[in-house]
C-alpha positions as semicolon CSV with decimal commas, in nm:
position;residue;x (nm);y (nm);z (nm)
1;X;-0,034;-0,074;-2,465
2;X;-0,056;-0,381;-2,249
3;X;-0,327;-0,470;-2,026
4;X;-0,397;-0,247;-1,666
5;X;-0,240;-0,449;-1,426
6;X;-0,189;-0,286;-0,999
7;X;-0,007;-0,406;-0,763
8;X;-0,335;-0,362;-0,504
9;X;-0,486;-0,492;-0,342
10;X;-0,347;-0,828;-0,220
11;X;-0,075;-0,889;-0,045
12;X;0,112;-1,110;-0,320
13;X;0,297;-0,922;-0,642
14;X;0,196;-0,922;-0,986
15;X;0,461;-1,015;-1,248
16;X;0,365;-0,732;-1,484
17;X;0,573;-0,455;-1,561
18;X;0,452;-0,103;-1,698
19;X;0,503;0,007;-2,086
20;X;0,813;0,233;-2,092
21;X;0,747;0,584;-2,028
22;X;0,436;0,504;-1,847
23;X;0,315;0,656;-1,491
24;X;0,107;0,467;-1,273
25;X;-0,007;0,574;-0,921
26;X;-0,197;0,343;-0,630
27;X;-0,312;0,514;-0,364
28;X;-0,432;0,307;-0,006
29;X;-0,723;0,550;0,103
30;X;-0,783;0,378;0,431
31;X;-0,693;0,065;0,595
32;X;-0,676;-0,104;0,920
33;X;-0,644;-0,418;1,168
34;X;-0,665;-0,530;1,473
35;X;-0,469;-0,803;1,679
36;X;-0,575;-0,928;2,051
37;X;-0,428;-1,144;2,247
38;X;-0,463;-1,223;2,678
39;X;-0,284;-0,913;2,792
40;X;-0,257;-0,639;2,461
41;X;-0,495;-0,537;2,210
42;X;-0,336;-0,362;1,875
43;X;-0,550;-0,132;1,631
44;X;-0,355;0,003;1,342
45;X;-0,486;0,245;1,069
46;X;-0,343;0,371;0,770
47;X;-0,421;0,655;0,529
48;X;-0,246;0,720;0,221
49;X;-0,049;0,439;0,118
50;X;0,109;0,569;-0,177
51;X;0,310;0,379;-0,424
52;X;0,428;0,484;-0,722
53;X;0,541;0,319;-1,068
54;X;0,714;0,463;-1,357
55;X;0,840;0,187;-1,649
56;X;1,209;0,269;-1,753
57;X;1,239;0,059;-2,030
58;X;0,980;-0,230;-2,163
59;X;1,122;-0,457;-1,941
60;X;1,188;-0,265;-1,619
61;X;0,978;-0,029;-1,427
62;X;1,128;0,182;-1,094
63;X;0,901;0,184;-0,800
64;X;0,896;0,430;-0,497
65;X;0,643;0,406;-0,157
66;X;0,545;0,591;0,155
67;X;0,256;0,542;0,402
68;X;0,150;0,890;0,415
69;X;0,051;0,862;0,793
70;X;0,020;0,548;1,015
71;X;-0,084;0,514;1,362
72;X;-0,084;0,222;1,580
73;X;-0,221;0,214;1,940
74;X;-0,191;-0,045;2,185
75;X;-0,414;-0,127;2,502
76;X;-0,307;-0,302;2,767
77;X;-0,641;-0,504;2,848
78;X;-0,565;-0,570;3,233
79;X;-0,512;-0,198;3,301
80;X;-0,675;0,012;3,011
81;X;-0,315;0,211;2,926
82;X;-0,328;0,299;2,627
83;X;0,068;0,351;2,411
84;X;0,005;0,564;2,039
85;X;0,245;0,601;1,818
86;X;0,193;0,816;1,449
87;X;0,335;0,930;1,181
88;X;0,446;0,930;0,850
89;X;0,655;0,564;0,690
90;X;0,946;0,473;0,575
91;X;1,025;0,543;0,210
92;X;1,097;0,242;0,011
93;X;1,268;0,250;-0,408
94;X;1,260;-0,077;-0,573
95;X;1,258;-0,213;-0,921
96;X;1,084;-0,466;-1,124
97;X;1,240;-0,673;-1,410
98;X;1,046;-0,875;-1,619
99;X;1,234;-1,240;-1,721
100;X;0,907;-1,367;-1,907
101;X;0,607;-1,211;-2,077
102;X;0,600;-0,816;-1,881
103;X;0,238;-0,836;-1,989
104;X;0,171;-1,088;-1,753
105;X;-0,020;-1,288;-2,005
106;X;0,041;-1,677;-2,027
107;X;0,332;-1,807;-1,771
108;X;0,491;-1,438;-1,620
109;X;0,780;-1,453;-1,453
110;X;0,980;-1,148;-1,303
111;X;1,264;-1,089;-1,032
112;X;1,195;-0,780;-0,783
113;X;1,390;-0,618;-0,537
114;X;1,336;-0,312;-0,279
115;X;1,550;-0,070;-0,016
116;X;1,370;0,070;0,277
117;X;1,496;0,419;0,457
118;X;1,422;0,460;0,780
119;X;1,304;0,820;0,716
120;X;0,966;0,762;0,885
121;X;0,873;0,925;1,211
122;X;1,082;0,805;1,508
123;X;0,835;0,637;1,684
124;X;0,741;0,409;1,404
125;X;1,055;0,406;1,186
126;X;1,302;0,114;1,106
127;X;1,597;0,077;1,313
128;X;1,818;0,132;0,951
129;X;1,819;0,013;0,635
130;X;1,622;-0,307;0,518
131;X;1,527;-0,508;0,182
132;X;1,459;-0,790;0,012
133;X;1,348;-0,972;-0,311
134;X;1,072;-1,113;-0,437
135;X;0,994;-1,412;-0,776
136;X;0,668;-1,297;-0,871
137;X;0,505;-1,556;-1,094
138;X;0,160;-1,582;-1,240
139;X;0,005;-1,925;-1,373
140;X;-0,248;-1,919;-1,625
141;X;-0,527;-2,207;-1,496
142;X;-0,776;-2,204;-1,752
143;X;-0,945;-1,945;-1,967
144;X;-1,097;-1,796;-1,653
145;X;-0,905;-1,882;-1,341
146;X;-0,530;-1,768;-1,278
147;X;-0,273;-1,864;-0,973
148;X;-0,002;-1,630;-0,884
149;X;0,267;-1,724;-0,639
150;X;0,492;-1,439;-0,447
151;X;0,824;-1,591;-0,243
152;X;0,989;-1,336;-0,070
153;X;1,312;-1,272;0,097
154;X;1,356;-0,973;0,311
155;X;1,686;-0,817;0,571
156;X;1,520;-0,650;0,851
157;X;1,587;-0,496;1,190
158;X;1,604;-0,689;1,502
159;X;1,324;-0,588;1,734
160;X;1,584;-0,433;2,017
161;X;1,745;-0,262;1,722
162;X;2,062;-0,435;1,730
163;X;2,137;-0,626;1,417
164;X;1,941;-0,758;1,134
165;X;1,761;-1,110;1,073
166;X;1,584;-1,272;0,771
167;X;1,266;-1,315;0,706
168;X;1,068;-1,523;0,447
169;X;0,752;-1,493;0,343
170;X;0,493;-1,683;0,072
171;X;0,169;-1,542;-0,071
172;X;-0,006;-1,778;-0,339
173;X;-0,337;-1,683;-0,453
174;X;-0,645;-1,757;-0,751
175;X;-0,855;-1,485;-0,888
176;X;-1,112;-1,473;-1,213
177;X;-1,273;-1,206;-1,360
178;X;-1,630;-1,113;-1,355
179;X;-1,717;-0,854;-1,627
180;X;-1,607;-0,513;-1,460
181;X;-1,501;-0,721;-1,142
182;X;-1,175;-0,947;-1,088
183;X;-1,224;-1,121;-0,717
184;X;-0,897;-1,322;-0,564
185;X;-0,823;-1,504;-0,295
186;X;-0,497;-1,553;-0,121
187;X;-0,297;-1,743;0,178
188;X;0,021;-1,493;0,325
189;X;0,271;-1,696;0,538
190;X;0,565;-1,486;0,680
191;X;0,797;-1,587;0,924
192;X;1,039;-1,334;1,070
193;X;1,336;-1,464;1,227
194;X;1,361;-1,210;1,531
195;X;1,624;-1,370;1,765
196;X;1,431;-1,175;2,040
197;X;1,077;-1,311;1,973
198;X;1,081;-1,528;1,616
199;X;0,709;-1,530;1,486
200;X;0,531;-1,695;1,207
201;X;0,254;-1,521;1,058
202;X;-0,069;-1,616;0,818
203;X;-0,390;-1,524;0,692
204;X;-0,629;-1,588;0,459
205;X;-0,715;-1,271;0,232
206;X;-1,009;-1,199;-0,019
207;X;-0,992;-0,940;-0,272
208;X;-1,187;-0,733;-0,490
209;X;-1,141;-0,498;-0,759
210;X;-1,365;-0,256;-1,019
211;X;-1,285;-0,121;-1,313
212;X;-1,487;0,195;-1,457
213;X;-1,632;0,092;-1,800
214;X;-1,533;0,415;-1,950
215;X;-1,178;0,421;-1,757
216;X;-0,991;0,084;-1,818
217;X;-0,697;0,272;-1,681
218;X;-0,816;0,285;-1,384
219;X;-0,972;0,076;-1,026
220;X;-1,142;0,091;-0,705
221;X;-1,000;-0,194;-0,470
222;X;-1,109;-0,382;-0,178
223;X;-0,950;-0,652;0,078
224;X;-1,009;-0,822;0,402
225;X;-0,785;-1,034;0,550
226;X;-0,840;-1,318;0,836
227;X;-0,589;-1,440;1,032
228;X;-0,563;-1,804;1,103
229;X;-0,284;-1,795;1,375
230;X;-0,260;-1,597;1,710
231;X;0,058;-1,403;1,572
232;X;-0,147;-1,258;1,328
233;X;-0,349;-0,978;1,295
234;X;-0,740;-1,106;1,395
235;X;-0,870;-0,900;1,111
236;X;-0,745;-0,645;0,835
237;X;-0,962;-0,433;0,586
238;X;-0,909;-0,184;0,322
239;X;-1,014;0,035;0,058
240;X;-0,740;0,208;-0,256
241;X;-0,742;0,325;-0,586
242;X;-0,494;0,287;-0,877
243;X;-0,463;0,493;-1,213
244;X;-0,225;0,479;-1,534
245;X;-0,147;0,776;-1,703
């Protein structure tokens, strides 16, 4: 059985794909961020995050997602009105095919893609359908140090709801392992191509992750995340779990 290998907690994607006929679930327990500017202040939190993997054969594995509940709230700073909006997310199916080593040992390539329903709750849902595919591909360094690299084309809604735009993102990242600790770093750049209000986004994320001694199949996950522009969130944080079966 190849190595345990989650998708949490950074933002970029691993290359590895699950042994066929194996289960794995990752679970976001809590996360949030917040994101001032000179008129609005945004606070977002997060609880269950749940994404689930299943392999279909040994080079493919089916995915399937849902933020369990989300709820952002926004203050107008001048004023103190406050706008909330909750609920449960979008559910998202995707797949993973591996085109080099599904172990992701040595040079891992694989080709990803995803569908998003907008079967959230109608204050936070997508205006439609949206997708998009990702080239996950992991870089052995040395014997200790790896880089991973995550481009990333998505189809999304236009913020007024008419239409659809692109949007491109890049997540590159190093991590090394420390006994029963792996700790990464990343930089995410997205820019989203909103003909109403085009932003780019980026921040510079730290990870950490634990695996039990006497359950390799198995973490406890960690990230913050810094943002280095003002269209990003100021600061994100977050705490998951992931287990094979």
């Amino acid at each position: 059985m190849r190595d345990f290998c989650a998708d949490r907690p950074g933002k970029g994607t691993p290359s590895c794909v699950l042994d066929q006929g194996r289960w794995q679930v990752e679970l976001g327990l809590f996360d949030g961020a917040r994101q001032s500017d000179a008129t609005t202040r945004t606070e977002t939190w997060d609880a269950g995050d749940l994404f689930i993997r299943y392999g279909l054969t040994s080079l493919t594995e089916l995915q399937l997602g849902v933020t369990t509940w989300n709820r952002e709230r926004t203050t107008d700073r001048a004023t103190g009105a406050r706008d909330t909006a909750e609920g449960i997310g979008d559910l998202s199916i995707g797949l993973r095919h591996s085109l080099k080593n599904p172990d992701g040992s040595g040079l891992s390539v694989a080709l990803s893609g995803f569908v998003t329903a907008p079967t959230g709750a109608r204050a936070i849902r997508a205006d439609g359908f949206e997708g998009g595919v990702l080239l996950p591909v992991s870089i052995p360094l040395n014997d200790d140090w790896s880089l991973s690299l995550t481009p990333e084309f998505d189809w999304v809604s236009n913020s007024d709801g008419d239409g659809r735009h692109a949007a491109y993102t890049m997540v590159a990242g190093v991590g090394r392992g420390f006994g029963q600790w792996n700790l990464g770093a990343e930089i995410w750049i997205s820019h989203d191509d909103d003909p109403i209000n085009a932003t780019t986004q980026s921040t510079f994320d730290l990870t950490a992750v634990w695996t039990p001694p006497s359950l390799p199949d198995a973490q406890i996950d960690f990230g913050f995340n810094f943002g280095l522009n003002n269209d990003s969130p100021d600061v994100e944080f977050g705490v998951g779990v992931a287990r094979r079966f």
